[in-house]
């Protein structure tokens, strides 16, 4: 039986022997072909195919992992289709090179790509014994691996199957092809170049490709630092990685390592002492995660954000598929703007102020940006990063609360009084000085339908059913494109507080008086405020203009009724800190390809969108918030560093904010209920070490969290002052009141704005068409300071109430003051 088996093996291998003979010069004019029957036919086909095979191996770049690094070089992640890091031969320990040669091809430096002696020995062994011995050289193995990699990159499954053929004509042809490529390759490349390619291409088990990635993964060292037992172990894995990798099969890995050491010793590559010490050594692994995905990153939310940002950038290709392929196979080094120390600080501080699993279902998120550059210094939140979301979304989620939904983040959160900064800018741009007084509406009284009550002392019941003082605003009070679609808008202040009918802009800003800012919106123009938000970079979380959701643009957005992300808020506030220079947020500083060439990053240039004097005036006003007399007094920095900022509270305190800046850093802090799942009253609560007395506002927790973050970020940084606003910006100029009688309110406001003035519309009974301007006070031709109150008396029709003096009211406007 054994004789028959051996004869069959000899017969089946004759064709292979004849094919091999081509390389030995033994076949000439087909003289030996008749010596075999069917095997001769196979060999003839093999020889013909051999002549037709291409002689040059295509040199496709290897798929290798990219590196995403923090600004200081710390590794964030290594996005890759294959966990591979390409290195040059001089970056691989010599003992690793010797170990691979010893176990795979001990005659590597003696043959020319095909080892005829080895082939002959393998032929005899396979024909006469039950053992199977390979005759492939290291060069042939490199050819095979290269062809497989090429087929994988092209998605050619048929080619991959053919490259695995081990018998029959397909097997012979595959072998012939590898031989011819190997011979040609050795003519074109040096032995060192081929060995370098092999060591970078080979699979070393446990999802690691190439010796550099394997050395880091198994031992926590670079390939240049491998010692003898480590090198021998890696070299032994290549032949059968599925059964000899040290993580899943440690005993088999050590046994295979010792075989490699035997070969190295037999070939006099190592001394007897080194051989015995290595053979007796224990397997000592120091496993390191490859950090291929953001899930394993120390900064997972930033990792997600920067990955999505790259996939939307033209820097890596024209289409998303091209960019993803470049990112995961191109061996890029991506240097980001992330400060890892600040990132860790954000993680710790958010959890300190909003511990996970708190009974109020509150979480927190932070974004920190550098003014004047748009560099994203840190983002983070109180939750753990996890693909499987926890039920309350507080303890575990992959949703990035800090960034916009267009970059894989959330749908944003109502920003409340954070929005008031943009009304300030819009007002200063239109001539309102810092030292101005606002005449705000006294409590008007209406019933639930908006009709005026006969007894002004009666309580007011809003359509929502709550009773409070009300500041009443009507559609004609606002620009027609950005006005309310109902009969009126009732605005209230935090705690239903009332203020003096005439209030300074400084005090209105410091105390976050809703009725004052709603009144100012009637003077400045709600559409103008919306446009100011857009040019400063404040958008909704979907990237649309802030307040643009739904039908029309209701003026409630001026008090923060729309959603935005902490990153968008921080970056828009950075525009004020930088003297009016808007820079789009950018998380990437540099991209270098695998050849060391820098890839240009197409980003929008920074643009001066606000006059420097206007920005200085806004900074002057917003410093009132971060003062002992302001709503943000808990954010006052101990260093004395000047800072501007704004509190914000919305939706029954389910979204609270503090956003503020110094000339060096702009930071936005959000504390709230993701998904607004908490249905209780957020009053007199305790979170971790922090007690909140009374209602939760942005001033109560978000402001002190901002202080902790900023004081750490600014440690060791020189105190820097904001620019001083001009005297004109502070005091305003004398202006002549134009004659606007007979115009519609929108037209009158535009003409007044052209003259550097802004007025508040007052409805009065009149026989003139409703909405027509009757007169102004001061009257046409009078001289007045640009910031002084100016009243525009407008016809409300025959049934309008008598003229009302200007004062403050309350209402149900989104975004509470004093927050």
XYZ file of C-alpha atoms in Angstrom, residues 226-783:
558
model
C 13.472 43.145 20.160
C 15.731 40.719 22.026
C 16.608 37.169 20.968
C 13.717 35.204 22.534
C 11.195 37.835 21.422
C 12.553 37.822 17.863
C 12.577 34.023 17.698
C 9.004 33.864 18.918
C 7.771 36.348 16.309
C 9.681 34.653 13.502
C 8.083 31.342 14.431
C 4.538 32.662 14.310
C 4.539 33.483 10.584
C 4.308 29.930 9.226
C 1.079 29.120 11.111
C -0.169 32.255 12.928
C -3.573 30.753 13.670
C -2.074 28.100 15.962
C 1.196 29.603 17.211
C 0.432 33.184 18.247
C 1.430 33.686 21.912
C -1.852 35.224 23.067
C -4.145 32.373 22.082
C -1.604 29.497 22.023
C 1.275 30.301 24.377
C 2.609 26.728 24.654
C 2.664 26.236 20.879
C 4.292 29.650 20.482
C 7.115 28.749 22.887
C 7.644 25.364 21.199
C 7.860 27.056 17.802
C 10.186 29.731 19.239
C 12.564 27.001 20.359
C 12.595 25.508 16.874
C 13.674 28.902 15.549
C 16.407 29.108 18.188
C 17.604 25.628 17.171
C 17.895 26.743 13.545
C 19.734 29.921 14.501
C 22.203 27.974 16.621
C 22.724 25.298 13.958
C 23.477 28.024 11.415
C 25.932 29.670 13.824
C 23.886 32.865 14.009
C 23.969 32.964 17.813
C 26.355 31.799 20.516
C 25.749 28.722 22.651
C 25.303 30.894 25.770
C 22.708 33.141 24.093
C 20.981 30.066 22.662
C 20.629 28.301 26.015
C 19.500 31.422 27.885
C 16.881 32.181 25.253
C 15.613 28.599 25.175
C 15.222 28.512 28.941
C 13.513 31.921 29.171
C 9.858 32.266 30.118
C 7.296 33.747 27.785
C 6.924 37.340 28.944
C 4.244 39.267 27.114
C 3.445 42.948 27.589
C 0.285 43.214 25.550
C -0.696 46.604 24.197
C -3.956 47.468 22.477
C -3.396 48.716 18.973
C -5.910 51.558 19.610
C -7.165 50.957 16.099
C -10.564 52.322 16.997
C -11.776 55.239 19.083
C -13.309 52.723 21.479
C -9.825 51.955 22.837
C -8.606 55.553 22.859
C -7.839 57.571 25.976
C -9.738 60.429 24.282
C -12.612 58.607 22.556
C -15.001 61.503 21.981
C -12.303 63.697 20.459
C -11.157 60.697 18.411
C -14.672 60.275 16.986
C -14.886 63.986 16.224
C -11.520 64.251 14.463
C -12.188 61.074 12.462
C -15.505 62.420 11.174
C -13.907 65.810 10.517
C -11.258 64.124 8.376
C -13.860 62.090 6.485
C -15.564 65.356 5.549
C -12.341 67.125 4.535
C -11.111 67.261 0.954
C -7.570 66.803 2.275
C -7.846 63.018 2.031
C -9.760 62.711 -1.238
C -12.723 63.816 -3.290
C -15.220 61.300 -1.882
C -15.912 59.842 1.531
C -14.845 56.375 0.344
C -11.517 57.741 -0.889
C -10.939 59.547 2.402
C -11.739 56.483 4.474
C -9.374 54.343 2.397
C -6.616 56.932 2.763
C -7.168 57.208 6.489
C -7.189 53.467 7.159
C -4.512 52.279 4.713
C -2.296 55.276 3.947
C 0.066 55.255 6.911
C -0.707 58.909 7.667
C 0.526 60.780 10.707
C -2.210 63.177 11.790
C -1.227 65.751 14.375
C -4.277 67.157 16.120
C -4.771 70.251 18.258
C -5.766 68.247 21.345
C -4.070 69.096 24.627
C -4.191 65.709 26.416
C -3.771 67.255 29.869
C -6.762 69.536 29.300
C -8.699 66.593 27.908
C -8.035 64.591 31.068
C -8.968 67.636 33.166
C -12.299 67.910 31.329
C -13.010 64.223 31.929
C -12.282 64.462 35.659
C -14.066 67.780 36.200
C -17.283 66.834 34.407
C -17.537 63.719 36.574
C -16.806 65.713 39.703
C -19.647 68.164 39.064
C -22.096 65.657 37.561
C -21.316 62.205 38.967
C -22.595 59.324 36.901
C -25.891 57.737 37.939
C -27.028 60.853 39.819
C -30.708 60.896 40.674
C -31.384 64.030 38.629
C -30.207 62.440 35.354
C -27.800 65.337 34.769
C -24.664 65.085 32.691
C -22.153 67.644 31.488
C -20.010 68.439 28.456
C -17.204 70.907 27.762
C -15.421 72.388 24.758
C -12.244 74.504 24.873
C -10.995 76.524 21.890
C -8.032 78.810 21.237
C -9.157 82.310 20.137
C -7.521 83.590 16.968
C -6.778 80.113 15.576
C -9.900 77.985 16.087
C -7.772 75.143 17.468
C -9.916 72.722 19.449
C -7.902 72.237 22.637
C -10.201 69.755 24.368
C -13.709 68.346 24.377
C -15.237 65.836 26.742
C -18.164 64.791 28.856
C -19.147 62.989 32.034
C -20.240 59.717 30.419
C -18.180 56.657 29.491
C -17.691 56.038 25.789
C -19.567 52.884 24.791
C -21.254 51.589 21.672
C -23.986 50.038 23.809
C -25.824 53.001 25.287
C -27.004 52.913 28.898
C -30.703 53.340 29.466
C -30.389 56.843 30.899
C -27.649 57.870 28.420
C -25.675 59.273 31.366
C -23.210 56.535 32.219
C -22.459 55.170 28.761
C -22.997 56.531 25.252
C -21.125 57.040 22.001
C -23.078 60.257 21.339
C -20.684 63.189 21.535
C -22.505 65.906 23.465
C -19.758 68.464 22.806
C -19.965 68.694 19.005
C -22.580 69.193 16.310
C -24.666 66.369 14.941
C -23.039 66.870 11.521
C -19.796 65.595 13.087
C -21.397 62.636 14.806
C -22.477 64.576 17.884
C -25.828 65.253 19.476
C -28.661 67.481 18.309
C -27.420 70.168 20.694
C -29.106 71.848 23.646
C -31.107 75.041 24.187
C -28.526 77.706 24.997
C -30.736 80.173 26.898
C -29.127 83.504 27.718
C -25.849 82.480 26.084
C -27.539 83.972 22.988
C -27.574 87.473 24.487
C -23.934 88.053 23.542
C -24.969 88.268 19.897
C -27.644 90.870 20.607
C -24.945 92.924 22.318
C -22.687 92.702 19.258
C -25.530 93.574 16.877
C -26.497 96.579 19.004
C -22.922 97.902 19.279
C -22.480 97.506 15.512
C -25.522 99.738 14.956
C -24.279 102.568 17.133
C -25.603 101.632 20.563
C -22.814 102.605 23.001
C -21.685 100.580 25.989
C -22.883 103.284 28.371
C -26.484 103.303 27.235
C -29.786 102.918 29.028
C -32.531 100.614 27.833
C -36.156 101.579 28.328
C -37.841 98.248 28.967
C -41.542 97.535 28.977
C -43.478 97.706 32.198
C -45.787 94.807 32.979
C -48.615 94.995 30.468
C -51.644 92.866 31.168
C -53.414 90.684 28.654
C -55.709 87.757 28.916
C -54.908 84.330 27.488
C -55.989 85.451 24.016
C -53.832 88.570 24.021
C -56.751 90.982 24.556
C -56.067 93.910 26.897
C -57.612 93.712 30.334
C -59.644 96.620 31.608
C -58.093 96.360 35.082
C -54.300 96.466 34.761
C -53.928 95.278 38.346
C -55.414 91.879 37.574
C -52.930 88.975 37.319
C -51.944 87.845 33.856
C -52.535 84.296 32.744
C -50.428 83.268 29.775
C -51.685 80.727 27.219
C -49.587 78.138 29.077
C -51.619 78.770 32.198
C -48.957 80.251 34.501
C -49.504 83.560 36.267
C -46.688 86.098 36.163
C -45.848 89.685 35.191
C -45.536 89.950 31.438
C -43.521 91.946 28.925
C -45.723 91.873 25.858
C -44.329 92.020 22.321
C -46.314 91.990 19.109
C -45.472 90.813 15.572
C -44.979 94.370 14.293
C -42.346 95.001 16.995
C -39.875 92.878 15.013
C -38.533 92.674 11.493
C -41.131 91.015 9.301
C -38.884 88.085 8.308
C -37.949 87.348 11.917
C -41.117 87.904 13.901
C -43.676 85.888 15.809
C -46.506 84.094 14.103
C -48.945 84.493 17.011
C -50.731 87.475 18.487
C -48.047 88.318 20.998
C -44.908 87.139 22.788
C -44.886 87.255 26.575
C -41.383 87.488 28.075
C -40.497 87.008 31.724
C -37.333 87.178 33.803
C -35.890 84.568 36.106
C -37.904 84.213 39.306
C -40.396 86.644 37.660
C -38.119 89.468 38.757
C -38.942 93.086 37.919
C -36.328 95.733 37.159
C -36.315 99.512 36.862
C -38.070 100.769 33.709
C -34.792 102.373 32.640
C -31.842 100.002 32.978
C -28.262 100.380 31.819
C -26.979 97.963 29.220
C -24.194 97.108 31.663
C -26.681 96.084 34.326
C -28.978 94.299 31.890
C -25.997 92.231 30.725
C -24.667 91.505 34.200
C -28.090 90.509 35.524
C -29.214 88.794 32.300
C -32.534 90.635 32.091
C -34.715 88.954 29.459
C -37.174 91.821 29.049
C -34.321 94.257 28.431
C -32.848 92.089 25.674
C -36.233 91.409 24.090
C -36.776 95.173 24.017
C -33.318 95.731 22.536
C -34.134 93.183 19.828
C -37.009 95.389 18.690
C -34.528 98.240 18.299
C -31.621 96.368 16.738
C -33.652 94.064 14.510
C -34.068 90.349 15.048
C -32.833 89.462 11.563
C -29.725 91.519 12.201
C -29.099 89.527 15.382
C -29.558 86.283 13.470
C -27.027 87.440 10.856
C -24.578 88.378 13.603
C -24.865 84.870 15.042
C -24.153 83.344 11.642
C -21.045 85.377 10.879
C -19.650 84.634 14.359
C -20.088 80.902 13.777
C -23.103 80.174 15.974
C -25.257 77.625 14.183
C -27.763 75.019 15.218
C -26.330 71.555 15.800
C -27.323 70.498 12.279
C -25.279 73.315 10.768
C -28.252 75.497 9.820
C -28.580 79.132 10.866
C -29.422 79.478 14.541
C -33.159 79.891 15.027
C -34.001 78.812 11.479
C -35.927 75.690 12.448
C -39.680 75.556 11.828
C -41.760 78.108 9.998
C -40.098 81.493 9.790
C -37.581 82.723 12.354
C -39.402 83.459 15.626
C -37.646 86.104 17.754
C -37.459 83.725 20.705
C -34.048 82.682 19.350
C -32.579 85.944 20.672
C -33.117 84.467 24.151
C -31.636 81.092 23.172
C -34.634 78.961 22.256
C -32.665 76.956 19.656
C -30.066 74.222 20.100
C -26.303 74.459 19.756
C -23.302 72.404 20.841
C -20.679 73.423 23.415
C -18.008 73.503 20.688
C -20.047 75.874 18.529
C -20.744 78.130 21.503
C -17.112 78.164 22.658
C -15.856 78.937 19.176
C -18.350 81.740 18.526
C -17.419 83.344 21.857
C -13.757 83.011 20.841
C -14.571 85.526 18.083
C -15.100 88.187 20.765
C -11.950 87.144 22.634
C -9.844 87.455 19.470
C -10.973 91.006 18.698
C -13.635 90.051 16.151
C -11.566 87.487 14.223
C -13.647 84.407 13.408
C -11.761 81.159 12.842
C -13.656 77.950 12.074
C -13.031 75.249 14.673
C -10.254 72.949 13.488
C -9.042 69.790 15.260
C -6.126 68.969 12.910
C -2.866 70.849 12.678
C -0.884 68.732 10.218
C -1.192 65.617 8.039
C 1.951 63.831 6.813
C 1.826 60.875 4.412
C 3.851 57.661 4.687
C 6.666 59.241 2.661
C 7.003 62.150 5.034
C 5.312 64.621 2.674
C 2.865 67.084 4.201
C -0.699 66.985 2.859
C -2.338 70.444 2.605
C -5.460 70.874 4.736
C -8.110 72.999 2.992
C -9.771 74.999 5.755
C -11.631 78.268 5.726
C -9.313 81.165 6.507
C -9.868 83.239 9.638
C -11.907 86.329 8.857
C -12.413 89.664 10.614
C -16.192 89.546 10.953
C -16.577 92.122 13.752
C -14.880 95.468 14.043
C -12.154 95.355 16.691
C -13.707 98.257 18.577
C -17.081 96.498 18.644
C -15.425 93.338 20.002
C -13.685 95.432 22.657
C -17.017 96.978 23.630
C -18.649 93.545 23.887
C -15.750 92.284 26.006
C -16.186 95.312 28.256
C -19.880 94.511 28.795
C -19.420 90.764 29.224
C -16.777 91.302 31.893
C -19.657 92.688 33.964
C -21.085 89.143 34.057
C -17.836 87.695 35.408
C -17.671 90.125 38.308
C -18.806 90.166 41.901
C -21.944 92.023 40.801
C -22.723 89.811 37.827
C -24.725 86.606 37.411
C -21.432 84.811 36.759
C -19.733 85.902 39.982
C -18.905 82.273 40.783
C -16.685 82.245 37.702
C -14.399 85.085 38.802
C -10.793 83.876 38.357
C -8.584 83.970 41.429
C -5.592 85.030 39.312
C -7.260 88.320 38.467
C -7.187 87.358 34.789
C -9.917 89.425 33.064
C -12.646 87.274 31.546
C -15.909 87.800 29.739
C -18.775 85.381 29.728
C -22.460 84.646 29.969
C -24.717 82.374 31.943
C -27.549 80.497 30.286
C -30.560 78.525 31.506
C -33.435 77.007 29.525
C -36.293 74.521 29.672
C -36.952 74.347 33.416
C -33.201 74.246 34.136
C -32.757 71.067 32.114
C -30.083 72.925 30.145
C -27.720 75.213 32.024
C -24.589 76.884 30.678
C -21.638 79.050 31.320
C -19.581 80.180 28.344
C -16.669 82.504 28.808
C -13.273 83.475 27.549
C -9.962 85.139 28.174
C -7.702 86.296 25.336
C -6.048 82.844 25.415
C -8.890 80.328 25.880
C -12.632 80.180 25.203
C -14.602 77.516 27.090
C -18.255 76.485 27.061
C -19.723 74.329 29.837
C -23.111 72.626 29.550
C -24.830 70.852 32.445
C -28.180 69.325 31.686
C -30.373 66.321 31.156
C -29.632 64.460 27.897
C -32.969 63.796 26.282
C -34.598 65.858 29.053
C -35.535 62.643 30.862
C -35.725 64.145 34.331
C -39.276 65.262 35.046
C -38.834 66.698 38.542
C -38.032 70.212 39.736
C -34.312 70.988 39.694
C -34.367 73.003 42.871
C -32.395 72.602 46.110
C -30.402 69.677 44.774
C -27.035 68.116 45.666
C -24.631 66.771 43.043
C -21.468 65.176 44.368
C -19.838 67.712 46.681
C -21.958 70.608 45.410
C -25.160 71.950 46.922
C -27.501 74.053 44.815
C -29.725 76.356 46.813
C -32.857 77.394 45.026
C -33.412 76.808 41.305
C -30.574 75.378 39.239
C -29.232 78.104 36.931
C -26.111 78.322 34.853
C -24.596 80.469 37.561
C -24.944 77.712 40.185
C -22.891 74.815 38.749
C -21.756 75.567 35.189
C -20.020 78.794 36.238
C -17.928 77.243 39.028
C -17.062 74.306 36.738
C -15.869 76.814 34.129
C -13.708 78.469 36.789
C -12.020 75.171 37.724
C -11.260 74.400 34.080
C -10.004 77.863 33.188
C -7.790 78.296 36.218
C -6.051 75.032 35.422
C -5.784 75.856 31.695
C -4.304 79.286 32.444
C -1.865 78.126 35.113
C 1.534 79.647 34.379
C 0.144 81.788 31.546
C 0.764 85.532 31.701
C -2.263 87.670 32.516
C -3.437 89.362 29.348
C -5.829 92.301 29.118
C -8.580 92.850 26.579
C -8.314 95.828 24.250
C -9.925 99.000 25.577
C -12.973 100.204 23.619
C -12.818 103.696 22.143
C -14.544 106.642 23.778
C -17.076 106.654 20.960
C -17.844 102.967 21.606
C -18.291 103.738 25.275
C -20.270 106.968 25.065
C -21.733 107.087 21.561
C -22.125 110.096 19.231
C -24.710 112.805 18.795
C -27.057 111.938 15.928
C -29.864 113.716 14.091
C -33.222 111.953 14.253
C -34.565 111.452 10.698
C -38.220 111.934 9.832
C -39.708 108.433 9.597
C -43.399 109.324 9.920
C -45.630 107.490 7.454
C -43.211 104.553 7.086
C -43.829 101.011 8.177
C -41.968 99.925 11.325
C -39.358 97.850 9.427
C -38.596 100.749 7.101
C -38.389 103.188 10.002
C -36.015 100.967 11.941
C -33.771 100.621 8.882
C -33.658 104.380 8.334
C -32.903 105.004 11.992
C -30.155 102.350 11.890
C -28.593 104.142 8.895
C -28.475 107.243 11.101
C -26.847 105.270 13.920
C -30.001 105.151 16.029
C -32.371 102.479 17.292
C -35.898 102.907 18.528
C -38.567 101.010 20.436
C -42.002 100.740 18.845
C -44.943 101.941 20.956
C -48.471 100.963 19.821
C -51.100 103.668 20.116
C -54.706 103.988 19.015
C -54.973 105.826 15.731
C -57.092 106.124 12.639
C -53.978 105.678 10.503
C -53.344 102.264 8.940
C -52.111 99.770 11.474
C -48.322 99.518 11.549
C -47.758 103.053 10.236
C -45.266 105.241 12.111
C -46.928 108.396 13.465
C -43.981 110.238 15.030
C -40.858 109.713 17.149
C -39.667 111.007 20.498
C -37.264 112.798 20.332
C -38.846 114.196 17.195
C -37.477 114.493 13.675
C -34.522 116.875 13.426
C -33.638 116.571 17.128
C -30.088 115.704 18.228
